[in-house]
Amino acid sequence: MRIDEKKTITAGIAESLDQAGAVYVTDFTGLDVEAQGELRSKLRESGAAFRVVKNTLTIRALEGLDLDGLEEHLTGPTGLVLTGDDPVAPAKVVRDFAKEHDNKPVVRVGVVESRTILAADIARLADLPGRDSLLGSIAGALTASVGGLAGVLGGLMRDIAYMVEEVAKKGEGQD
């Protein structure tokens, strides 16, 4: 590979790493091309990408990026899972895919929100509900609170109207 090609590839890796919401470093040893294609497809559906990289070029691409702790894990066959805004859905995809394919790929380490996390942390992340589910739970809680407040205020208005009506009836009877 020529130097200008290496520079272009390194710049592309650096751009992908910089734009990713989270990065998971995997060892894809034992996955054939067909299985890698299947993994790419499933990750694409979850808003992520899977990219096989050369370790030396990736180490160069990491220079100047705030992704400390990845260099030591860039050995052997390496695939990067590059997520979008939601780091949970791709973690679930990788976990579920590995269950179906003899625990391959193996997640080595990751970076989420500029913090290095271990494979066990990524597994716990995969156990969380998805972003949409969490947002739905928050929206449901807020709606229930607002609905309860509306019910209380409606009851107060009804009680005030009832009291005004009773006072008016008593006032009419005294004339």
Tab-separated table of N, CA and C in Angstrom:
chain	number	residue	atom	x	y	z
A	1	MET	N	0.857	-1.170	0.000
A	1	MET	CA	0.000	0.000	0.000
A	1	MET	C	0.903	1.233	0.000
A	2	ARG	N	0.581	2.176	-0.836
A	2	ARG	CA	1.383	3.391	-0.937
A	2	ARG	C	1.071	4.336	0.215
A	3	ILE	N	1.995	5.239	0.467
A	3	ILE	CA	1.868	6.174	1.590
A	3	ILE	C	0.635	7.052	1.449
A	4	ASP	N	0.360	7.553	0.239
A	4	ASP	CA	-0.818	8.410	0.065
A	4	ASP	C	-2.111	7.639	0.301
A	5	GLU	N	-2.144	6.351	-0.053
A	5	GLU	CA	-3.315	5.520	0.240
A	5	GLU	C	-3.481	5.333	1.744
A	6	LYS	N	-2.368	5.107	2.437
A	6	LYS	CA	-2.410	4.937	3.892
A	6	LYS	C	-2.914	6.202	4.571
A	7	LYS	N	-2.465	7.357	4.084
A	7	LYS	CA	-2.907	8.636	4.660
A	7	LYS	C	-4.407	8.828	4.452
A	8	THR	N	-4.893	8.475	3.276
A	8	THR	CA	-6.325	8.603	2.979
A	8	THR	C	-7.150	7.681	3.874
A	9	ILE	N	-6.701	6.444	4.017
A	9	ILE	CA	-7.417	5.481	4.873
A	9	ILE	C	-7.384	5.934	6.322
A	10	THR	N	-6.216	6.401	6.780
A	10	THR	CA	-6.079	6.874	8.158
A	10	THR	C	-7.008	8.057	8.421
A	11	ALA	N	-7.091	8.979	7.468
A	11	ALA	CA	-7.985	10.135	7.617
A	11	ALA	C	-9.443	9.685	7.678
A	12	GLY	N	-9.799	8.686	6.864
A	12	GLY	CA	-11.168	8.165	6.893
A	12	GLY	C	-11.500	7.500	8.220
A	13	ILE	N	-10.551	6.733	8.756
A	13	ILE	CA	-10.766	6.097	10.061
A	13	ILE	C	-10.912	7.159	11.141
A	14	ALA	N	-10.036	8.169	11.106
A	14	ALA	CA	-10.088	9.245	12.104
A	14	ALA	C	-11.430	9.971	12.055
A	15	GLU	N	-11.917	10.230	10.846
A	15	GLU	CA	-13.211	10.912	10.702
A	15	GLU	C	-14.343	10.047	11.249
A	16	SER	N	-14.313	8.749	10.932
A	16	SER	CA	-15.347	7.832	11.431
A	16	SER	C	-15.326	7.759	12.950
A	17	LEU	N	-14.139	7.662	13.518
A	17	LEU	CA	-14.011	7.601	14.985
A	17	LEU	C	-14.484	8.885	15.638
A	18	ASP	N	-14.151	10.017	15.034
A	18	ASP	CA	-14.517	11.312	15.609
A	18	ASP	C	-16.022	11.543	15.572
A	19	GLN	N	-16.691	11.053	14.534
A	19	GLN	CA	-18.129	11.272	14.382
A	19	GLN	C	-18.982	10.253	15.137
A	20	ALA	N	-18.373	9.161	15.576
A	20	ALA	CA	-19.137	8.098	16.241
A	20	ALA	C	-19.559	8.522	17.643
A	21	GLY	N	-20.771	8.148	18.017
A	21	GLY	CA	-21.242	8.398	19.382
A	21	GLY	C	-20.536	7.491	20.374
A	22	ALA	N	-20.251	6.268	19.953
A	22	ALA	CA	-19.515	5.295	20.758
A	22	ALA	C	-18.756	4.387	19.799
A	23	VAL	N	-17.691	3.789	20.318
A	23	VAL	CA	-16.869	2.877	19.521
A	23	VAL	C	-16.660	1.611	20.334
A	24	TYR	N	-16.921	0.456	19.721
A	24	TYR	CA	-16.650	-0.829	20.352
A	24	TYR	C	-15.590	-1.546	19.519
A	25	VAL	N	-14.503	-1.946	20.167
A	25	VAL	CA	-13.430	-2.664	19.495
A	25	VAL	C	-13.714	-4.153	19.643
A	26	THR	N	-13.765	-4.871	18.514
A	26	THR	CA	-14.095	-6.301	18.538
A	26	THR	C	-13.006	-7.126	17.862
A	27	ASP	N	-12.958	-8.380	18.233
A	27	ASP	CA	-12.119	-9.376	17.575
A	27	ASP	C	-13.072	-10.270	16.795
A	28	PHE	N	-12.967	-10.248	15.489
A	28	PHE	CA	-13.907	-11.003	14.659
A	28	PHE	C	-13.330	-12.322	14.160
A	29	THR	N	-12.291	-12.813	14.823
A	29	THR	CA	-11.686	-14.091	14.443
A	29	THR	C	-12.762	-15.176	14.387
A	30	GLY	N	-12.788	-15.913	13.296
A	30	GLY	CA	-13.730	-17.013	13.152
A	30	GLY	C	-15.006	-16.648	12.414
A	31	LEU	N	-15.211	-15.370	12.122
A	31	LEU	CA	-16.393	-14.972	11.346
A	31	LEU	C	-16.023	-14.941	9.874
A	32	ASP	N	-16.770	-15.681	9.072
A	32	ASP	CA	-16.496	-15.647	7.643
A	32	ASP	C	-17.110	-14.386	7.030
A	33	VAL	N	-16.847	-14.185	5.757
A	33	VAL	CA	-17.297	-12.973	5.064
A	33	VAL	C	-18.817	-12.857	5.091
A	34	GLU	N	-19.506	-13.969	4.942
A	34	GLU	CA	-20.970	-13.950	4.953
A	34	GLU	C	-21.497	-13.495	6.318
A	35	ALA	N	-20.915	-14.009	7.398
A	35	ALA	CA	-21.338	-13.623	8.744
A	35	ALA	C	-21.016	-12.158	9.003
A	36	GLN	N	-19.869	-11.693	8.522
A	36	GLN	CA	-19.529	-10.277	8.685
A	36	GLN	C	-20.540	-9.398	7.958
A	37	GLY	N	-20.964	-9.825	6.790
A	37	GLY	CA	-21.980	-9.084	6.045
A	37	GLY	C	-23.300	-9.035	6.795
A	38	GLU	N	-23.662	-10.155	7.404
A	38	GLU	CA	-24.891	-10.206	8.204
A	38	GLU	C	-24.795	-9.253	9.399
A	39	LEU	N	-23.628	-9.253	10.067
A	39	LEU	CA	-23.419	-8.346	11.202
A	39	LEU	C	-23.500	-6.893	10.753
A	40	ARG	N	-22.870	-6.569	9.622
A	40	ARG	CA	-22.921	-5.199	9.097
A	40	ARG	C	-24.369	-4.771	8.851
A	41	SER	N	-25.136	-5.665	8.264
A	41	SER	CA	-26.533	-5.361	7.938
A	41	SER	C	-27.346	-5.091	9.204
A	42	LYS	N	-27.173	-5.937	10.206
A	42	LYS	CA	-27.922	-5.758	11.455
A	42	LYS	C	-27.496	-4.481	12.178
A	43	LEU	N	-26.208	-4.190	12.148
A	43	LEU	CA	-25.731	-2.958	12.792
A	43	LEU	C	-26.239	-1.730	12.042
A	44	ARG	N	-26.285	-1.805	10.725
A	44	ARG	CA	-26.790	-0.678	9.931
A	44	ARG	C	-28.239	-0.375	10.311
A	45	GLU	N	-29.036	-1.426	10.544
A	45	GLU	CA	-30.434	-1.241	10.944
A	45	GLU	C	-30.542	-0.541	12.294
A	46	SER	N	-29.529	-0.703	13.150
A	46	SER	CA	-29.565	-0.078	14.475
A	46	SER	C	-28.869	1.280	14.485
A	47	GLY	N	-28.471	1.766	13.315
A	47	GLY	CA	-27.842	3.079	13.235
A	47	GLY	C	-26.342	3.057	13.475
A	48	ALA	N	-25.718	1.904	13.307
A	48	ALA	CA	-24.280	1.781	13.531
A	48	ALA	C	-23.618	1.185	12.298
A	49	ALA	N	-22.296	1.101	12.349
A	49	ALA	CA	-21.530	0.520	11.245
A	49	ALA	C	-20.458	-0.393	11.804
A	50	PHE	N	-20.073	-1.379	11.014
A	50	PHE	CA	-18.986	-2.286	11.379
A	50	PHE	C	-17.897	-2.110	10.348
A	51	ARG	N	-16.694	-1.841	10.824
A	51	ARG	CA	-15.589	-1.575	9.911
A	51	ARG	C	-14.367	-2.382	10.336
A	52	VAL	N	-13.853	-3.206	9.428
A	52	VAL	CA	-12.617	-3.940	9.668
A	52	VAL	C	-11.476	-2.978	9.379
A	53	VAL	N	-10.521	-2.897	10.309
A	53	VAL	CA	-9.441	-1.912	10.178
A	53	VAL	C	-8.072	-2.551	10.365
A	54	LYS	N	-7.075	-1.885	9.810
A	54	LYS	CA	-5.686	-2.260	10.078
A	54	LYS	C	-5.299	-1.559	11.378
A	55	ASN	N	-4.733	-2.314	12.291
A	55	ASN	CA	-4.410	-1.778	13.612
A	55	ASN	C	-3.432	-0.606	13.561
A	56	THR	N	-2.378	-0.703	12.740
A	56	THR	CA	-1.385	0.375	12.698
A	56	THR	C	-1.994	1.666	12.183
A	57	LEU	N	-2.869	1.570	11.195
A	57	LEU	CA	-3.516	2.773	10.661
A	57	LEU	C	-4.508	3.351	11.674
A	58	THR	N	-5.174	2.479	12.399
A	58	THR	CA	-6.130	2.942	13.415
A	58	THR	C	-5.398	3.640	14.553
A	59	ILE	N	-4.245	3.110	14.954
A	59	ILE	CA	-3.453	3.752	16.011
A	59	ILE	C	-3.033	5.149	15.563
A	60	ARG	N	-2.637	5.280	14.304
A	60	ARG	CA	-2.296	6.611	13.779
A	60	ARG	C	-3.526	7.513	13.746
A	61	ALA	N	-4.665	6.961	13.391
A	61	ALA	CA	-5.902	7.752	13.318
A	61	ALA	C	-6.328	8.249	14.694
A	62	LEU	N	-5.974	7.509	15.740
A	62	LEU	CA	-6.368	7.894	17.101
A	62	LEU	C	-5.586	9.093	17.628
A	63	GLU	N	-4.446	9.406	17.017
A	63	GLU	CA	-3.643	10.550	17.454
A	63	GLU	C	-4.462	11.828	17.300
A	64	GLY	N	-4.580	12.562	18.359
A	64	GLY	CA	-5.328	13.817	18.327
A	64	GLY	C	-6.808	13.656	18.631
A	65	LEU	N	-7.286	12.428	18.778
A	65	LEU	CA	-8.690	12.208	19.130
A	65	LEU	C	-8.788	11.919	20.623
A	66	ASP	N	-9.923	12.213	21.197
A	66	ASP	CA	-10.144	11.999	22.633
A	66	ASP	C	-10.704	10.598	22.871
A	67	LEU	N	-9.940	9.583	22.442
A	67	LEU	CA	-10.364	8.196	22.581
A	67	LEU	C	-9.232	7.381	23.216
A	68	ASP	N	-8.816	7.805	24.386
A	68	ASP	CA	-7.711	7.145	25.073
A	68	ASP	C	-8.095	5.736	25.503
A	69	GLY	N	-7.116	4.856	25.518
A	69	GLY	CA	-7.321	3.508	26.026
A	69	GLY	C	-7.625	2.461	24.982
A	70	LEU	N	-7.714	2.853	23.722
A	70	LEU	CA	-8.020	1.880	22.678
A	70	LEU	C	-6.764	1.228	22.094
A	71	GLU	N	-5.667	1.976	22.073
A	71	GLU	CA	-4.455	1.508	21.384
A	71	GLU	C	-4.029	0.118	21.829
A	72	GLU	N	-4.017	-0.136	23.125
A	72	GLU	CA	-3.530	-1.418	23.638
A	72	GLU	C	-4.422	-2.601	23.245
A	73	HIS	N	-5.633	-2.322	22.798
A	73	HIS	CA	-6.568	-3.371	22.407
A	73	HIS	C	-6.601	-3.601	20.900
A	74	LEU	N	-5.779	-2.868	20.180
A	74	LEU	CA	-5.738	-2.999	18.725
A	74	LEU	C	-4.661	-4.003	18.328
A	75	THR	N	-4.989	-5.272	18.543
A	75	THR	CA	-4.102	-6.368	18.169
A	75	THR	C	-4.937	-7.440	17.496
A	76	GLY	N	-4.334	-8.136	16.559
A	76	GLY	CA	-5.054	-9.203	15.877
A	76	GLY	C	-6.153	-8.646	14.979
A	77	PRO	N	-7.017	-9.522	14.486
A	77	PRO	CA	-8.122	-9.073	13.623
A	77	PRO	C	-9.066	-8.147	14.399
A	78	THR	N	-9.179	-6.929	13.916
A	78	THR	CA	-9.952	-5.923	14.649
A	78	THR	C	-11.068	-5.368	13.784
A	79	GLY	N	-12.259	-5.327	14.368
A	79	GLY	CA	-13.405	-4.684	13.745
A	79	GLY	C	-13.937	-3.629	14.689
A	80	LEU	N	-14.268	-2.481	14.158
A	80	LEU	CA	-14.818	-1.398	14.965
A	80	LEU	C	-16.320	-1.294	14.737
A	81	VAL	N	-17.066	-1.220	15.833
A	81	VAL	CA	-18.488	-0.919	15.759
A	81	VAL	C	-18.601	0.570	16.065
A	82	LEU	N	-19.058	1.334	15.099
A	82	LEU	CA	-19.179	2.785	15.220
A	82	LEU	C	-20.658	3.129	15.321
A	83	THR	N	-21.069	3.642	16.481
A	83	THR	CA	-22.489	3.886	16.715
A	83	THR	C	-22.873	5.314	16.377
A	84	GLY	N	-24.176	5.527	16.302
A	84	GLY	CA	-24.714	6.873	16.154
A	84	GLY	C	-24.985	7.443	17.537
A	85	ASP	N	-26.151	8.054	17.705
A	85	ASP	CA	-26.500	8.670	18.985
A	85	ASP	C	-26.805	7.655	20.080
A	86	ASP	N	-27.288	6.489	19.701
A	86	ASP	CA	-27.711	5.482	20.673
A	86	ASP	C	-26.669	4.374	20.778
A	87	PRO	N	-25.915	4.326	21.872
A	87	PRO	CA	-24.917	3.259	22.010
A	87	PRO	C	-25.506	1.927	22.460
A	88	VAL	N	-26.758	1.930	22.903
A	88	VAL	CA	-27.362	0.722	23.461
A	88	VAL	C	-27.780	-0.265	22.368
A	89	ALA	N	-28.469	0.209	21.349
A	89	ALA	CA	-28.975	-0.685	20.300
A	89	ALA	C	-27.855	-1.474	19.612
A	90	PRO	N	-26.745	-0.837	19.210
A	90	PRO	CA	-25.664	-1.621	18.605
A	90	PRO	C	-25.039	-2.626	19.579
A	91	ALA	N	-24.956	-2.278	20.850
A	91	ALA	CA	-24.429	-3.218	21.848
A	91	ALA	C	-25.326	-4.451	21.915
A	92	LYS	N	-26.639	-4.249	21.836
A	92	LYS	CA	-27.582	-5.367	21.828
A	92	LYS	C	-27.398	-6.223	20.571
A	93	VAL	N	-27.208	-5.559	19.433
A	93	VAL	CA	-27.027	-6.285	18.176
A	93	VAL	C	-25.790	-7.173	18.252
A	94	VAL	N	-24.682	-6.619	18.734
A	94	VAL	CA	-23.438	-7.394	18.821
A	94	VAL	C	-23.612	-8.558	19.789
A	95	ARG	N	-24.245	-8.305	20.943
A	95	ARG	CA	-24.459	-9.376	21.923
A	95	ARG	C	-25.317	-10.492	21.329
A	96	ASP	N	-26.439	-10.121	20.718
A	96	ASP	CA	-27.349	-11.114	20.146
A	96	ASP	C	-26.699	-11.865	18.986
A	97	PHE	N	-25.945	-11.150	18.161
A	97	PHE	CA	-25.256	-11.780	17.039
A	97	PHE	C	-24.226	-12.790	17.556
A	98	ALA	N	-23.495	-12.425	18.580
A	98	ALA	CA	-22.477	-13.319	19.148
A	98	ALA	C	-23.124	-14.577	19.731
A	99	LYS	N	-24.305	-14.439	20.323
A	99	LYS	CA	-25.007	-15.612	20.856
A	99	LYS	C	-25.338	-16.609	19.744
A	100	GLU	N	-25.657	-16.095	18.573
A	100	GLU	CA	-26.032	-16.933	17.439
A	100	GLU	C	-24.817	-17.492	16.692
A	101	HIS	N	-23.618	-16.933	16.923
A	101	HIS	CA	-22.430	-17.296	16.139
A	101	HIS	C	-21.256	-17.684	17.038
A	102	ASP	N	-21.476	-18.598	17.966
A	102	ASP	CA	-20.404	-19.138	18.814
A	102	ASP	C	-19.595	-18.050	19.523
A	103	ASN	N	-20.286	-17.061	20.075
A	103	ASN	CA	-19.662	-15.958	20.818
A	103	ASN	C	-18.654	-15.177	19.975
A	104	LYS	N	-19.005	-14.940	18.726
A	104	LYS	CA	-18.169	-14.143	17.837
A	104	LYS	C	-19.028	-13.074	17.195
A	105	PRO	N	-18.597	-11.864	17.154
A	105	PRO	CA	-17.304	-11.337	17.556
A	105	PRO	C	-17.202	-11.164	19.071
A	106	VAL	N	-15.964	-11.067	19.518
A	106	VAL	CA	-15.690	-10.833	20.936
A	106	VAL	C	-15.426	-9.346	21.115
A	107	VAL	N	-16.165	-8.719	22.010
A	107	VAL	CA	-15.948	-7.299	22.292
A	107	VAL	C	-14.785	-7.189	23.262
A	108	ARG	N	-13.808	-6.372	22.899
A	108	ARG	CA	-12.629	-6.182	23.751
A	108	ARG	C	-12.802	-4.994	24.688
A	109	VAL	N	-13.192	-3.870	24.133
A	109	VAL	CA	-13.266	-2.613	24.884
A	109	VAL	C	-14.119	-1.642	24.081
A	110	GLY	N	-14.515	-0.554	24.709
A	110	GLY	CA	-15.278	0.469	24.008
A	110	GLY	C	-15.022	1.841	24.574
A	111	VAL	N	-15.490	2.834	23.854
A	111	VAL	CA	-15.442	4.218	24.327
A	111	VAL	C	-16.835	4.792	24.129
A	112	VAL	N	-17.436	5.225	25.242
A	112	VAL	CA	-18.751	5.862	25.211
A	112	VAL	C	-18.620	7.194	25.930
A	113	GLU	N	-19.013	8.268	25.257
A	113	GLU	CA	-18.921	9.610	25.816
A	113	GLU	C	-17.523	9.897	26.347
A	114	SER	N	-16.529	9.587	25.543
A	114	SER	CA	-15.107	9.832	25.842
A	114	SER	C	-14.590	9.060	27.041
A	115	ARG	N	-15.304	8.037	27.483
A	115	ARG	CA	-14.840	7.200	28.593
A	115	ARG	C	-14.627	5.780	28.093
A	116	THR	N	-13.491	5.226	28.446
A	116	THR	CA	-13.191	3.848	28.075
A	116	THR	C	-13.983	2.911	28.976
A	117	ILE	N	-14.648	1.944	28.368
A	117	ILE	CA	-15.417	0.962	29.133
A	117	ILE	C	-14.989	-0.439	28.716
A	118	LEU	N	-15.052	-1.347	29.657
A	118	LEU	CA	-14.644	-2.724	29.417
A	118	LEU	C	-15.776	-3.517	28.769
A	119	ALA	N	-15.441	-4.711	28.305
A	119	ALA	CA	-16.426	-5.573	27.652
A	119	ALA	C	-17.612	-5.869	28.567
A	120	ALA	N	-17.356	-6.049	29.858
A	120	ALA	CA	-18.441	-6.319	30.809
A	120	ALA	C	-19.395	-5.133	30.901
A	121	ASP	N	-18.853	-3.916	30.803
A	121	ASP	CA	-19.697	-2.713	30.831
A	121	ASP	C	-20.558	-2.625	29.573
A	122	ILE	N	-19.997	-3.042	28.448
A	122	ILE	CA	-20.759	-3.031	27.197
A	122	ILE	C	-21.879	-4.065	27.270
A	123	ALA	N	-21.598	-5.208	27.917
A	123	ALA	CA	-22.639	-6.229	28.099
A	123	ALA	C	-23.769	-5.678	28.965
A	124	ARG	N	-23.428	-4.930	30.009
A	124	ARG	CA	-24.475	-4.314	30.854
A	124	ARG	C	-25.239	-3.253	30.078
A	125	LEU	N	-24.535	-2.534	29.230
A	125	LEU	CA	-25.178	-1.531	28.383
A	125	LEU	C	-26.194	-2.203	27.459
A	126	ALA	N	-25.853	-3.387	26.960
A	126	ALA	CA	-26.756	-4.124	26.068
A	126	ALA	C	-28.016	-4.584	26.794
A	127	ASP	N	-27.956	-4.701	28.120
A	127	ASP	CA	-29.122	-5.129	28.892
A	127	ASP	C	-30.100	-3.987	29.172
A	128	LEU	N	-29.674	-2.743	28.924
A	128	LEU	CA	-30.557	-1.602	29.152
A	128	LEU	C	-31.660	-1.557	28.101
A	129	PRO	N	-32.792	-0.956	28.451
A	129	PRO	CA	-33.812	-0.734	27.421
A	129	PRO	C	-33.273	0.244	26.377
A	130	GLY	N	-33.793	0.190	25.183
A	130	GLY	CA	-33.356	1.072	24.112
A	130	GLY	C	-33.728	2.520	24.370
A	131	ARG	N	-33.132	3.402	23.594
A	131	ARG	CA	-33.349	4.844	23.739
A	131	ARG	C	-34.836	5.187	23.593
A	132	ASP	N	-35.478	4.631	22.573
A	132	ASP	CA	-36.895	4.926	22.345
A	132	ASP	C	-37.752	4.455	23.518
A	133	SER	N	-37.425	3.310	24.071
A	133	SER	CA	-38.163	2.785	25.214
A	133	SER	C	-37.996	3.680	26.439
A	134	LEU	N	-36.762	4.133	26.680
A	134	LEU	CA	-36.518	5.031	27.811
A	134	LEU	C	-37.245	6.362	27.635
A	135	LEU	N	-37.196	6.909	26.418
A	135	LEU	CA	-37.902	8.166	26.158
A	135	LEU	C	-39.410	7.982	26.319
A	136	GLY	N	-39.926	6.838	25.893
A	136	GLY	CA	-41.350	6.544	26.066
A	136	GLY	C	-41.733	6.462	27.534
A	137	SER	N	-40.867	5.870	28.344
A	137	SER	CA	-41.130	5.777	29.789
A	137	SER	C	-41.176	7.162	30.421
A	138	ILE	N	-40.237	8.013	30.031
A	138	ILE	CA	-40.212	9.382	30.565
A	138	ILE	C	-41.464	10.132	30.131
A	139	ALA	N	-41.821	10.010	28.854
A	139	ALA	CA	-43.015	10.692	28.357
A	139	ALA	C	-44.262	10.189	29.073
A	140	GLY	N	-44.333	8.882	29.308
A	140	GLY	CA	-45.484	8.321	30.023
A	140	GLY	C	-45.576	8.838	31.443
A	141	ALA	N	-44.439	8.943	32.109
A	141	ALA	CA	-44.433	9.461	33.481
A	141	ALA	C	-44.865	10.920	33.514
A	142	LEU	N	-44.380	11.703	32.553
A	142	LEU	CA	-44.772	13.112	32.498
A	142	LEU	C	-46.257	13.259	32.183
A	143	THR	N	-46.755	12.458	31.256
A	143	THR	CA	-48.172	12.509	30.890
A	143	THR	C	-49.051	12.132	32.081
A	144	ALA	N	-48.643	11.109	32.810
A	144	ALA	CA	-49.419	10.688	33.973
A	144	ALA	C	-49.450	11.789	35.023
A	145	SER	N	-48.323	12.460	35.226
A	145	SER	CA	-48.265	13.546	36.205
A	145	SER	C	-49.169	14.702	35.791
A	146	VAL	N	-49.103	15.072	34.515
A	146	VAL	CA	-49.935	16.168	34.021
A	146	VAL	C	-51.409	15.772	34.074
A	147	GLY	N	-51.707	14.521	33.736
A	147	GLY	CA	-53.101	14.045	33.794
A	147	GLY	C	-53.634	14.075	35.212
A	148	GLY	N	-52.790	13.679	36.173
A	148	GLY	CA	-53.199	13.717	37.574
A	148	GLY	C	-53.453	15.147	38.031
A	149	LEU	N	-52.585	16.064	37.642
A	149	LEU	CA	-52.747	17.473	38.005
A	149	LEU	C	-54.030	18.038	37.387
A	150	ALA	N	-54.301	17.693	36.145
A	150	ALA	CA	-55.527	18.165	35.488
A	150	ALA	C	-56.757	17.640	36.222
A	151	GLY	N	-56.702	16.376	36.666
A	151	GLY	CA	-57.822	15.808	37.422
A	151	GLY	C	-58.046	16.538	38.737
A	152	VAL	N	-56.973	16.846	39.446
A	152	VAL	CA	-57.082	17.564	40.720
A	152	VAL	C	-57.648	18.963	40.494
A	153	LEU	N	-57.112	19.664	39.488
A	153	LEU	CA	-57.606	21.020	39.214
A	153	LEU	C	-59.060	20.990	38.761
A	154	GLY	N	-59.432	19.999	37.962
A	154	GLY	CA	-60.836	19.870	37.537
A	154	GLY	C	-61.744	19.633	38.736
A	155	GLY	N	-61.298	18.814	39.678
A	155	GLY	CA	-62.082	18.559	40.889
A	155	GLY	C	-62.233	19.814	41.734
A	156	LEU	N	-61.166	20.596	41.843
A	156	LEU	CA	-61.233	21.853	42.598
A	156	LEU	C	-62.215	22.827	41.956
A	157	MET	N	-62.158	22.926	40.635
A	157	MET	CA	-63.080	23.837	39.942
A	157	MET	C	-64.526	23.382	40.130
A	158	ARG	N	-64.765	22.083	40.078
A	158	ARG	CA	-66.103	21.548	40.289
A	158	ARG	C	-66.580	21.870	41.707
A	159	ASP	N	-65.708	21.686	42.703
A	159	ASP	CA	-66.077	21.963	44.086
A	159	ASP	C	-66.370	23.444	44.298
A	160	ILE	N	-65.571	24.313	43.677
A	160	ILE	CA	-65.802	25.762	43.802
A	160	ILE	C	-67.132	26.123	43.156
A	161	ALA	N	-67.413	25.566	41.989
A	161	ALA	CA	-68.683	25.849	41.313
A	161	ALA	C	-69.854	25.367	42.171
A	162	TYR	N	-69.696	24.207	42.790
A	162	TYR	CA	-70.741	23.667	43.659
A	162	TYR	C	-70.963	24.598	44.860
A	163	MET	N	-69.867	25.090	45.462
A	163	MET	CA	-70.002	25.989	46.629
A	163	MET	C	-70.657	27.295	46.225
A	164	VAL	N	-70.296	27.849	45.071
A	164	VAL	CA	-70.907	29.100	44.606
A	164	VAL	C	-72.395	28.888	44.377
A	165	GLU	N	-72.745	27.749	43.817
A	165	GLU	CA	-74.161	27.443	43.579
A	165	GLU	C	-74.917	27.340	44.900
A	166	GLU	N	-74.340	26.695	45.899
A	166	GLU	CA	-74.984	26.551	47.206
A	166	GLU	C	-75.144	27.904	47.892
A	167	VAL	N	-74.120	28.759	47.801
A	167	VAL	CA	-74.199	30.089	48.406
A	167	VAL	C	-75.299	30.888	47.701
A	168	ALA	N	-75.382	30.759	46.395
A	168	ALA	CA	-76.404	31.485	45.639
A	168	ALA	C	-77.803	31.013	46.041
A	169	LYS	N	-77.972	29.718	46.259
A	169	LYS	CA	-79.272	29.186	46.670
A	169	LYS	C	-79.647	29.706	48.044
A	170	LYS	N	-78.696	29.743	48.964
A	170	LYS	CA	-78.967	30.243	50.310
A	170	LYS	C	-79.296	31.735	50.283
A	171	GLY	N	-78.588	32.457	49.403
A	171	GLY	CA	-78.845	33.895	49.287
A	171	GLY	C	-80.216	34.160	48.714
A	172	GLU	N	-80.739	33.348	47.797
A	172	GLU	CA	-82.041	33.527	47.197
A	172	GLU	C	-83.138	33.234	48.242
A	173	GLY	N	-82.871	32.274	49.104
A	173	GLY	CA	-83.863	31.891	50.106
A	173	GLY	C	-84.002	32.935	51.204
A	174	GLN	N	-83.048	33.827	51.421
A	174	GLN	CA	-83.094	34.801	52.484
A	174	GLN	C	-83.772	36.083	52.048
A	175	ASP	N	-84.024	36.289	50.807
A	175	ASP	CA	-84.662	37.530	50.349
A	175	ASP	C	-86.060	37.624	50.697
